[in-house]
Coordinates of C-alpha atoms in Angstrom, one line a residue:
Chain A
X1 CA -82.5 184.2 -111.6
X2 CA -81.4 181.5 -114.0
X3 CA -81.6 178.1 -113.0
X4 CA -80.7 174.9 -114.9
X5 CA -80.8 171.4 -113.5
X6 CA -78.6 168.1 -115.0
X7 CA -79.3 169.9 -117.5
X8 CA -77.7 167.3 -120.9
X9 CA -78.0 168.4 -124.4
X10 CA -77.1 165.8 -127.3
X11 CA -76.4 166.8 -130.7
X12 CA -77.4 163.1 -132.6
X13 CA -74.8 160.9 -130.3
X14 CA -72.3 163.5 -129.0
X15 CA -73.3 165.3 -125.7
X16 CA -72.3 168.9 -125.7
X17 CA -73.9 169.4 -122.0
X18 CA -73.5 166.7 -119.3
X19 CA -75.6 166.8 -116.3
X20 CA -75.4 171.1 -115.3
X21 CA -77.0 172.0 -112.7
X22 CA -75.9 176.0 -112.0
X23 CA -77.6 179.1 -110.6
X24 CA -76.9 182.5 -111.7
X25 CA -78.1 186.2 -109.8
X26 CA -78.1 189.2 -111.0
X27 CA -74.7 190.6 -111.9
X28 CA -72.5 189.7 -114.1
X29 CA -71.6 185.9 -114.4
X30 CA -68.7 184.9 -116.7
X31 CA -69.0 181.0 -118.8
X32 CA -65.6 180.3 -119.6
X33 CA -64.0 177.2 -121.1
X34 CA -62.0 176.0 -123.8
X35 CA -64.1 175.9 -127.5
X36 CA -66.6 172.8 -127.5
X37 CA -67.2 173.4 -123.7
X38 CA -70.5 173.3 -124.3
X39 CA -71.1 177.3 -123.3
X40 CA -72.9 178.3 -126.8
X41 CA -75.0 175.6 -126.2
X42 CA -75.8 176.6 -122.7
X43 CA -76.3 180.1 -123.5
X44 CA -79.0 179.4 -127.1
X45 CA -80.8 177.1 -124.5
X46 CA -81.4 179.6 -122.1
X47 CA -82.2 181.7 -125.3
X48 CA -84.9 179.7 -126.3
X49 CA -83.5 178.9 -129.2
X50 CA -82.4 175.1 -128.7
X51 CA -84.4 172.5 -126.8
X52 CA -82.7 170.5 -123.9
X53 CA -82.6 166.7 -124.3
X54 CA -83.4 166.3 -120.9
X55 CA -83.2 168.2 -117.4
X56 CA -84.8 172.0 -116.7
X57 CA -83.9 175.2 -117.6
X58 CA -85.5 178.6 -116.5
X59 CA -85.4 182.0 -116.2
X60 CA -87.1 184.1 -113.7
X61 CA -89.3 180.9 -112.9
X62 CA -90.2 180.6 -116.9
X63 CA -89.4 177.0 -118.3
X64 CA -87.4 177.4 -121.4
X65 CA -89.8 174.8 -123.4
X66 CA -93.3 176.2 -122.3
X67 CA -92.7 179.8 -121.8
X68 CA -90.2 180.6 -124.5
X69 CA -92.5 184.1 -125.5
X70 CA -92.2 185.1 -121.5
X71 CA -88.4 184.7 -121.0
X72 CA -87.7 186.6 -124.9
X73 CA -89.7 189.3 -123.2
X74 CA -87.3 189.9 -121.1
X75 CA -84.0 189.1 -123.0
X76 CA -81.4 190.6 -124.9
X77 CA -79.0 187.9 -126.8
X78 CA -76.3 188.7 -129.1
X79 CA -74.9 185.9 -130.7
X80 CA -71.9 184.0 -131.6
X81 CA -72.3 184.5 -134.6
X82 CA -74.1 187.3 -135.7
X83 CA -75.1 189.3 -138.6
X84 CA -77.5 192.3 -139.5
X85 CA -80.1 193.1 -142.6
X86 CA -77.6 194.5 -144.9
X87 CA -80.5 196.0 -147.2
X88 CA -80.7 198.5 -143.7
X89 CA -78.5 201.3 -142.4
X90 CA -77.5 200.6 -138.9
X91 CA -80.3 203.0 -137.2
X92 CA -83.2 201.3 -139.4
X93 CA -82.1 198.0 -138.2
X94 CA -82.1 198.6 -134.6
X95 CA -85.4 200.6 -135.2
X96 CA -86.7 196.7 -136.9
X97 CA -85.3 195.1 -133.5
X98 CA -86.8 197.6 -131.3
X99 CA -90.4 196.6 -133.5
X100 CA -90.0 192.9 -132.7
X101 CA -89.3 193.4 -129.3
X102 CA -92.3 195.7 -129.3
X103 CA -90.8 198.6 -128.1
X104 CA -93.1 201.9 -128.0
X105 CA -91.3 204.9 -128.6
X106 CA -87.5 203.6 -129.5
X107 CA -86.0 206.5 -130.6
X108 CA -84.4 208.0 -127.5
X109 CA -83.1 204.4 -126.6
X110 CA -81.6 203.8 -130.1
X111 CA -79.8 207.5 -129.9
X112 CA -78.6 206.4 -126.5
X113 CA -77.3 203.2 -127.6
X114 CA -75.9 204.3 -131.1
X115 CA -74.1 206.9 -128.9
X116 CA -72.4 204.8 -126.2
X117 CA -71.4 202.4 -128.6
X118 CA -70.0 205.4 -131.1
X119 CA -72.0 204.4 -134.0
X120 CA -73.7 208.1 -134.4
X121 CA -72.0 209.1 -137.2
X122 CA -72.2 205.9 -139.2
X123 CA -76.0 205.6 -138.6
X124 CA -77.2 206.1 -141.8
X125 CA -74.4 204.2 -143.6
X126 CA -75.7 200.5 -144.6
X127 CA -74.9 197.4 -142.1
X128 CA -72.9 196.1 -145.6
X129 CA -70.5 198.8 -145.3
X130 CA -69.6 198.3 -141.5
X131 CA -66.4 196.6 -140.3
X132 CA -65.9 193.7 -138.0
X133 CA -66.1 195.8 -134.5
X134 CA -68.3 198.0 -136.0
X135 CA -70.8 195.2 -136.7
X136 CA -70.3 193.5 -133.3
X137 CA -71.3 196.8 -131.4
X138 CA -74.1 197.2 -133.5
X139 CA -75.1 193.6 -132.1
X140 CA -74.5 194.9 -128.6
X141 CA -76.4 197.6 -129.0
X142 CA -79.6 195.6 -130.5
X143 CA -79.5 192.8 -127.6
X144 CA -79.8 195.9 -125.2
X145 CA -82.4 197.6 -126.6
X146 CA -85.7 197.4 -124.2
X147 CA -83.3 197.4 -121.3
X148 CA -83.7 193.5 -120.8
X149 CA -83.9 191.9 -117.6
X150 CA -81.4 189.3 -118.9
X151 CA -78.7 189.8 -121.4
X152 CA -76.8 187.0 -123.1
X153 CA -73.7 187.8 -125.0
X154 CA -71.9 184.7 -126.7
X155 CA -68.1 185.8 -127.0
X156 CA -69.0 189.4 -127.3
X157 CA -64.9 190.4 -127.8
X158 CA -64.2 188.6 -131.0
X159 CA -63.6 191.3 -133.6
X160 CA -62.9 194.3 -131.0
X161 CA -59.7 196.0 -131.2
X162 CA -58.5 196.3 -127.6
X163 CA -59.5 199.2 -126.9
X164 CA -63.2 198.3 -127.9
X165 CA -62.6 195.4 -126.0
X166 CA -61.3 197.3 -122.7
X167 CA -64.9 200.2 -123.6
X168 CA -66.8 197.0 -124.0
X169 CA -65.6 195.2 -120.5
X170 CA -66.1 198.7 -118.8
X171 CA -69.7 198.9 -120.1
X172 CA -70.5 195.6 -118.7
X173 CA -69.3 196.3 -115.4
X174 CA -71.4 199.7 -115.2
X175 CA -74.4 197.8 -116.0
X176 CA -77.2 198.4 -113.3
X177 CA -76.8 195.3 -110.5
X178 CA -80.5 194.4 -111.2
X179 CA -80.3 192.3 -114.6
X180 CA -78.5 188.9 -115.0
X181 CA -75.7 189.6 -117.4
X182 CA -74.1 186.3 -119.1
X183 CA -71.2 186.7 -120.7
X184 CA -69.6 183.4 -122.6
X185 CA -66.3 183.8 -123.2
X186 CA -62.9 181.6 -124.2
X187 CA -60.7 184.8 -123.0
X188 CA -60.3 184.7 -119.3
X189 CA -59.0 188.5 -119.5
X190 CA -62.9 189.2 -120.4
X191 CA -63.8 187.3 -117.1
X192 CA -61.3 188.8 -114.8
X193 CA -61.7 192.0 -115.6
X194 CA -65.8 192.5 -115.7
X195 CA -67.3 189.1 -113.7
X196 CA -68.2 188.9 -110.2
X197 CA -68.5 185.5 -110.6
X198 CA -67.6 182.3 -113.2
X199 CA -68.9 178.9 -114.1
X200 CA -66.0 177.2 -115.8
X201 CA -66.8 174.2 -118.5
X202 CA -65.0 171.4 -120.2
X203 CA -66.6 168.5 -122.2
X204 CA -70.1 170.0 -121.2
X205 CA -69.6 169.5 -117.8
X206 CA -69.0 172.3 -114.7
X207 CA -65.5 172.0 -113.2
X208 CA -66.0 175.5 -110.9
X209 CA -68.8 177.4 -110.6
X210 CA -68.4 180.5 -107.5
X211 CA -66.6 183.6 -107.1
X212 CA -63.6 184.6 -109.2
X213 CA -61.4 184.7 -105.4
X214 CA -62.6 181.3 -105.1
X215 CA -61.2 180.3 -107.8
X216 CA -57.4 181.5 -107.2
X217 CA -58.4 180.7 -103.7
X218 CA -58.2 177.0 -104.8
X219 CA -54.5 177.7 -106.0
X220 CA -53.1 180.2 -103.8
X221 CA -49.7 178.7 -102.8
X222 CA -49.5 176.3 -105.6
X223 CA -48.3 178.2 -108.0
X224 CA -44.5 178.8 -108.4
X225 CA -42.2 181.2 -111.2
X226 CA -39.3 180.3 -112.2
X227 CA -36.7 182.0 -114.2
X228 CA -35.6 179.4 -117.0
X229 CA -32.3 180.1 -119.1
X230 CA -32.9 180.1 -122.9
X231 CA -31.0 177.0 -123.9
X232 CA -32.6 174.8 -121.0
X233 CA -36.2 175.7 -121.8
X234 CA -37.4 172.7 -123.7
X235 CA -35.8 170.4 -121.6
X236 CA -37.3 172.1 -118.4
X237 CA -41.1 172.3 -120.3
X238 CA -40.7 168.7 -121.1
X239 CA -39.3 167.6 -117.8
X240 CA -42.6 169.6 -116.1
X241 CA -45.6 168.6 -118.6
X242 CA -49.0 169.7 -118.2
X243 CA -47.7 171.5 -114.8
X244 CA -46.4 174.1 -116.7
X245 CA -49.1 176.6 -116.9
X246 CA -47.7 179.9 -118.9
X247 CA -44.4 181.2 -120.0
X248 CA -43.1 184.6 -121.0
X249 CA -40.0 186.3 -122.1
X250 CA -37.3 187.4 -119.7
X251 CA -34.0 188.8 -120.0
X252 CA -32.5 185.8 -120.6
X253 CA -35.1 182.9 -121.3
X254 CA -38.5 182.0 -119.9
X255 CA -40.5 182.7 -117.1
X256 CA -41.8 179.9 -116.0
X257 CA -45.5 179.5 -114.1
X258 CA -45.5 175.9 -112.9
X259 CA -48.5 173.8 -110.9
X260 CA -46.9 173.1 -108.2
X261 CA -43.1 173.0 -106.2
X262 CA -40.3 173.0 -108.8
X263 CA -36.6 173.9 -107.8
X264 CA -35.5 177.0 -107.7
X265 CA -39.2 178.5 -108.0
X266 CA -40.8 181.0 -105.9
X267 CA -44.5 181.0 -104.9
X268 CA -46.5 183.8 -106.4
X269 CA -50.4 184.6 -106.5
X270 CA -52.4 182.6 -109.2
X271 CA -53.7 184.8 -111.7
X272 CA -57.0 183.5 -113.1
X273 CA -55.6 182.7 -116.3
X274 CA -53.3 180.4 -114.2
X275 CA -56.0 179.1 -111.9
X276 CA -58.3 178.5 -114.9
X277 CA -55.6 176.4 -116.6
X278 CA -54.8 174.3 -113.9
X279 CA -58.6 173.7 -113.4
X280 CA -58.6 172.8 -117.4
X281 CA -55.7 170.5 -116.9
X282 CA -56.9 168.8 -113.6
Chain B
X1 CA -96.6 199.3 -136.7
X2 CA -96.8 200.3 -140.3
X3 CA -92.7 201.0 -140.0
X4 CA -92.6 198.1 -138.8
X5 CA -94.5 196.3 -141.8
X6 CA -92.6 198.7 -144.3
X7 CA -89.0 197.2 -142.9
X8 CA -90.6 193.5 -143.5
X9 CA -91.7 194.9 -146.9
X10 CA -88.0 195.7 -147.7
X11 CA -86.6 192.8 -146.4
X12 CA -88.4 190.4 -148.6
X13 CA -88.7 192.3 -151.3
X14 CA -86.2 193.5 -154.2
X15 CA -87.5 196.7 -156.2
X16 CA -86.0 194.7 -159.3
X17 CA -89.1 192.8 -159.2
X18 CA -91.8 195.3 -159.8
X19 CA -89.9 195.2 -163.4
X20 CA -91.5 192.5 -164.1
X21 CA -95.3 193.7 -164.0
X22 CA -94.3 197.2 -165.0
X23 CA -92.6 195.6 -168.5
X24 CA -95.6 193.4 -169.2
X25 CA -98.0 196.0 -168.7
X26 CA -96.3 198.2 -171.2
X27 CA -96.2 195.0 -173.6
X28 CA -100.6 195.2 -173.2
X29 CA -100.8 198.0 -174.0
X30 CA -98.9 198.7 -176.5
X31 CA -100.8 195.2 -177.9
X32 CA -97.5 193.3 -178.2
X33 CA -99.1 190.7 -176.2
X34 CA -103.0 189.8 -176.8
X35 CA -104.4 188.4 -173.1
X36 CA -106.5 186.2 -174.9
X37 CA -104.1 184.9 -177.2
X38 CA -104.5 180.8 -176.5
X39 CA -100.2 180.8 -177.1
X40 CA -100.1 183.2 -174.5
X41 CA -102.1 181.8 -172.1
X42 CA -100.7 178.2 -172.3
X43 CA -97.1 180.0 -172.1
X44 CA -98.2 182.0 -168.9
X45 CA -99.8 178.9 -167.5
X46 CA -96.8 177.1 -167.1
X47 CA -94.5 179.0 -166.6
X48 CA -95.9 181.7 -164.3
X49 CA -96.2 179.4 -161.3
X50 CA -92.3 178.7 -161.5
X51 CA -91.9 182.0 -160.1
X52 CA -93.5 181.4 -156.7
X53 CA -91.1 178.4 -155.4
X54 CA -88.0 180.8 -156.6
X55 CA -89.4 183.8 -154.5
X56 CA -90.1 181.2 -151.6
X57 CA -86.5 180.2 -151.8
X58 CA -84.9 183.8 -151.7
X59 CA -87.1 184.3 -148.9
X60 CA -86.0 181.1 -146.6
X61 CA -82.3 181.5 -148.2
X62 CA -81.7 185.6 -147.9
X63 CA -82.5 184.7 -143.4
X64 CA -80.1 182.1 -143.6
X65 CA -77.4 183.8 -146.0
X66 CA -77.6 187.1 -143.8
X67 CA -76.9 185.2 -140.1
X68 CA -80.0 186.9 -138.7
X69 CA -82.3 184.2 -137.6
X70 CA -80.8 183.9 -134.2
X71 CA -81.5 187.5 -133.2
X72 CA -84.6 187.1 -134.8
X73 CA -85.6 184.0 -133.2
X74 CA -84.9 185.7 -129.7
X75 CA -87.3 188.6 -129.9
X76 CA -91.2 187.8 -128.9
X77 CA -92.6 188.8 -132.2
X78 CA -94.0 185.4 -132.9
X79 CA -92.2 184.5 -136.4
X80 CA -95.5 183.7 -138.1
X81 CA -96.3 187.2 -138.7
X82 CA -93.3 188.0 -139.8
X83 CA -93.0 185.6 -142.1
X84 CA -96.8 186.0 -143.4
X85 CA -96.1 189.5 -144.0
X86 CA -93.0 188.9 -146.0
X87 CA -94.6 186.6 -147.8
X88 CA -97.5 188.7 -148.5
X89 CA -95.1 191.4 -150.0
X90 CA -93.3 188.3 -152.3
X91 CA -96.9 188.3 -153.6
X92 CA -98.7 191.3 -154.9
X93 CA -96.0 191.8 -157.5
X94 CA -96.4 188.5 -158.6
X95 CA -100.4 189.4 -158.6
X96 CA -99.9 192.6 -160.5
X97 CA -97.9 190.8 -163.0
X98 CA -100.9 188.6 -163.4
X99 CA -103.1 191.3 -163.8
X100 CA -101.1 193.1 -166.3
X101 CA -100.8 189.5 -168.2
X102 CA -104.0 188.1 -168.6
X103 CA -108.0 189.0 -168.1
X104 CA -109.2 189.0 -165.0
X105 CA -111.1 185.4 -165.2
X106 CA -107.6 184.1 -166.0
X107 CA -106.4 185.4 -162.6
X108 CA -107.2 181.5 -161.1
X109 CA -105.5 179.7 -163.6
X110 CA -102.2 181.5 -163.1
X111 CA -102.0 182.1 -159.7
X112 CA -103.5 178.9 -157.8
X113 CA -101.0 177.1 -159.3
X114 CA -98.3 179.3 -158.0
X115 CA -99.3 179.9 -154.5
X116 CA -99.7 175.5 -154.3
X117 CA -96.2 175.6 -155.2
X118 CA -95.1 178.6 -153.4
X119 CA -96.5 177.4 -150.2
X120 CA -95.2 173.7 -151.0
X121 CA -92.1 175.3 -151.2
X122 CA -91.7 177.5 -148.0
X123 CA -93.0 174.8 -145.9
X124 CA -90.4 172.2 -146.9
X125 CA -87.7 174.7 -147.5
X126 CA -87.9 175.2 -143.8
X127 CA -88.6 172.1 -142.3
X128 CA -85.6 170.5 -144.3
X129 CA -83.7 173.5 -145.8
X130 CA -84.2 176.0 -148.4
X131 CA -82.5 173.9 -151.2
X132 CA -84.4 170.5 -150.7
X133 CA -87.9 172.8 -150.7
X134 CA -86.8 174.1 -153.9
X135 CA -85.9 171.0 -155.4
X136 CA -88.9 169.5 -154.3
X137 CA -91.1 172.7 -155.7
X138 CA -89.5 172.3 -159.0
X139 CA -89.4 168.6 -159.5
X140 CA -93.3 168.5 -158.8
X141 CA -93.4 171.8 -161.5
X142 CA -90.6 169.6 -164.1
X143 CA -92.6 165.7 -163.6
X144 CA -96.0 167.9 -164.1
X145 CA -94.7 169.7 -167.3
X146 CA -93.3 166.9 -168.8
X147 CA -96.1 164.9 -168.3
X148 CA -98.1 167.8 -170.1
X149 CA -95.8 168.0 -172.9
X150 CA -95.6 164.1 -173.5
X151 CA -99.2 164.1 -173.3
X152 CA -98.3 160.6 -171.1
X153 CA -101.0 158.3 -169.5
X154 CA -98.6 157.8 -166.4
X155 CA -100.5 159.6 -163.6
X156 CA -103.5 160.1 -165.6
X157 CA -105.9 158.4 -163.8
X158 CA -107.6 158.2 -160.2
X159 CA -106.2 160.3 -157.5
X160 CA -102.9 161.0 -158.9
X161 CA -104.6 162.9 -161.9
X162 CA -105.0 165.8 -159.4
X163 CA -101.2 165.8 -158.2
X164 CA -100.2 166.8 -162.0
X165 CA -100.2 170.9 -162.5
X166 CA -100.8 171.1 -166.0
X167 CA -102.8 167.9 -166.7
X168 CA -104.0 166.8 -170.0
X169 CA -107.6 167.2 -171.6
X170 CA -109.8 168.5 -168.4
X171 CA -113.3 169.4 -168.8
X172 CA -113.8 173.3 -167.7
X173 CA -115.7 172.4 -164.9
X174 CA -113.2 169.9 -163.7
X175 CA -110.6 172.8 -164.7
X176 CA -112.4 175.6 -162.5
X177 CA -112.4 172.5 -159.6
X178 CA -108.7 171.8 -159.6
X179 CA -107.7 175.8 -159.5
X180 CA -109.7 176.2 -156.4
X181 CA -108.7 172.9 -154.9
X182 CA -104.6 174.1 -155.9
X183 CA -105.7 177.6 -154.2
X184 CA -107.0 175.8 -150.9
X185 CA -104.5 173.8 -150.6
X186 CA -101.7 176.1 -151.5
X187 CA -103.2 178.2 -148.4
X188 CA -103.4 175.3 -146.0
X189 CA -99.4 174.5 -147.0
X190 CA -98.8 178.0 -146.6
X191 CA -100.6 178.0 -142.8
X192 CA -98.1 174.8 -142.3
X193 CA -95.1 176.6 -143.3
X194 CA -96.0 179.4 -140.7
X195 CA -96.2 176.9 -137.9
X196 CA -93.1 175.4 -138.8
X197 CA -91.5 178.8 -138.4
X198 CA -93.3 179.3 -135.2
X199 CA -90.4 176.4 -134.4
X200 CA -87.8 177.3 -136.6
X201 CA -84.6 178.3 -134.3
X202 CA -81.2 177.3 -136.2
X203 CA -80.5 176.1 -140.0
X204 CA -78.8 172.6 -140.5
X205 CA -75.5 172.9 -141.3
X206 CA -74.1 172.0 -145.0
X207 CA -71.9 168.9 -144.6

């Protein structure tokens, strides 16, 4: 279990986290919020990588500031931003990883891995010669070698082509239901489609934190469509502000999702992309 | 866990450098150069220990450069022996160019120097950032060899007579004294810098 409490985090002046206080089980637990929400920051300090400015984090019991060896133990982290030895091919470098995390015997694992994530036949090639996506499921792959009890990916999508994307979102969702998978994310697709449940963040602070139905539970009814003709759609946007929560092409203008009652409107379910944007907005 | 020190071997190292030994060795013994040659000595004595603070630099820089510190950071292996062991592997080319260079009583003179300012180096480049430890490496080389050149009294005397590198008219014994004392200490800065990557978890960012 992770466990953080009023958790604040200040970068010189600015706070970046505000007070969290959160529990997450096994399963897999989606952070979502705009960029700046504070869910890097939130994932490196249950990494171990950044210190809190005050308040407690832990993993399975382990403080993040006095058993940082004990919680890496058990982690796997890819981050944000991440990037590989380019002097190795992708095999040797997850063959260094599996050395610093001290694993015995890492060749069926890194076969396994290079496998599922369909990197067998660029093994040998140097890290310098890999694309984008190619690179990114490389860092999959390395933060889930040793089959960690906790696994941290920091918007793991970015760089995917969809249909990595849709492999990648089906591979979280198979994983095993006794490990903690974190998954921070600015693409609510990512969350609807592999979390059980969400913390939501803004300005470092928790909006939501439960179940993804509990979130469109908190909107179901209050979201209405519309139809809007072409030539009376800006008027219509302006006249509804920040109700208006997401538009798309019709036959012959806008669909209109609105917060709320508006003429001519009829209620439909909240997606979460909806539900999620009127919790931004609120 | 000798893969595992061959990868750390690779990562710090560049093959290029073992050029550098290889070439003067050929240069010995071909008597191009003489090891006892006072010219050649003097050269070596400045300019050899220039080499450490630039190796300590690539080391700190190539982490940072490649976006892998995070990853790195977030395994157990405790970063000091990582970083020891690259280190390590910076060094025995620089030692085999020594001993292709000079005798092996001039060993001392060339490379306690060099491992003070290596380790000065490495433990400011990652406290404060690659590019302020190798400022701060080469000014203390640059003040020390002007000084030297200049043959100036500024810093001549008292306890800043041992801060110079290269300073002016020293009895042997003093001589021998001040190479050990730049060895210990270059070791003790070196044990710092390994603590402070014990701690090391992100890199500023440039403006």
């Amino acid at each position: 279990m992770i466990k953080a409490e009023r958790l604040n985090k200040k970068y010189g002046r600015v706070p970046a986290l505000r007070g969290i206080t959160i529990t997450i089980e096994n399963g897999v637990f989606g952070l979502l919020g705009p960029n700046g929400a504070g869910k890097t920051t939130f994932i490196r300090i249950i990494a171990t990588l950044l210190p809190p400015s005050s308040g407690k984090a832990s993993v399975f019991s382990h403080d993040v500031l006095h058993n940082r060896i004990a919680i890496r133990k058990m982690l796997g982290y890819l981050p944000q931003e991440f990037g590989a030895y380019p002097k190795l091919t992708g095999r040797e470098y997850l063959e260094y990883i599996a050395a610093l995390k001290a694993i015995r015997r890492p060749k069926r694992q890194i076969d396994e891995l290079l496998a599922q994530f369909h990197l067998t036949d660029v093994a040998r090639r140097r890290v310098t010669s890999f694309s984008g996506g190619m690179l990114r499921r490389l860092g999959i792959a390395q933060a889930l070698l040793g089959e960690p009890k906790v696994l941290l990916v920091d918007e793991p999508t970015g760089g995917l082509d969809p249909e990595e994307r849709v492999r990648f979102r089906d591979f979280l969702m198979g994983l095993s239901g006794d490990r903690i998978v974190v998954l921070s994310t600015h693409l609510v697709e990512d969350v609807a489609m592999a979390c059980e449940r969400l913390a939501v963040l803004r300005g470092g602070k928790i909006l939501y934190q439960g179940t993804v139905n509990g979130l469109l539970d908190l909107y179901r009814g209050k979201v209405y469509e519309v139809e809007v003709l072409e030539e009376r759609t800006k008027g219509k946007l302006d006249a509804w502000g920040d109700r208006v929560l997401t538009t798309k092409r019709v036959d012959r203008g806008r669909g209109v999702r609105v917060l709320g009652e508006v003429e001519g409107g009829r209620p439909v379910s909240p997606s979460l992309e909806d539900a999620y944007l009127a919790l931004i907005r609120s | 866990m000798i893969r595992y020190l061959g990868y750390e071997v690779r990562l710090a190292l560049h093959p290029a450098i073992w050029l550098l030994p290889g070439f003067l060795a050929i240069l010995r013994l071909t008597g191009v150069i003489q090891p006892k040659s006072g010219g050649w000595l003097g050269f070596l004595e400045v300019m050899f220990p220039l080499l450490f603070p630039l190796l300590s630099f690539s080391l700190i820089s190539q982490e940072k450069n490649w976006h892998t510190l995070e990853v790195w950071v977030a395994t157990p292996q405790r970063k000091s022996i990582s970083l020891f062991v690259r280190y390590l592997a910076l060094l025995f080319p620089l030692l085999a160019t020594a001993v292709a260079a000079v005798r092996p009583e001039e060993w001392l003179l060339l490379l306690a120097p060099g491992l003070l300012l290596g380790g000065f180096t490495l433990a400011i480049g990652l406290a404060l950032g690659e590019e302020v430890g190798l400022g701060a490496g080469l000014s203390w080389w640059g003040v020390s060899f002007i000084l030297a050149i200049t043959r100036s009294e500024l810093l001549s005397r008292g306890a800043a007579r041992w801060v110079l590198l290269f300073p002016p008219s020293v009895s042997p014994q003093e001589e021998l004294l001040r190479k050990w004392g730049q060895l210990g200490v270059g070791l003790l800065l070196l044990l710092l810098a390994l603590e402070v990557a014990e701690h090391k978890r992100s890199w500023k960012r440039r403006g």
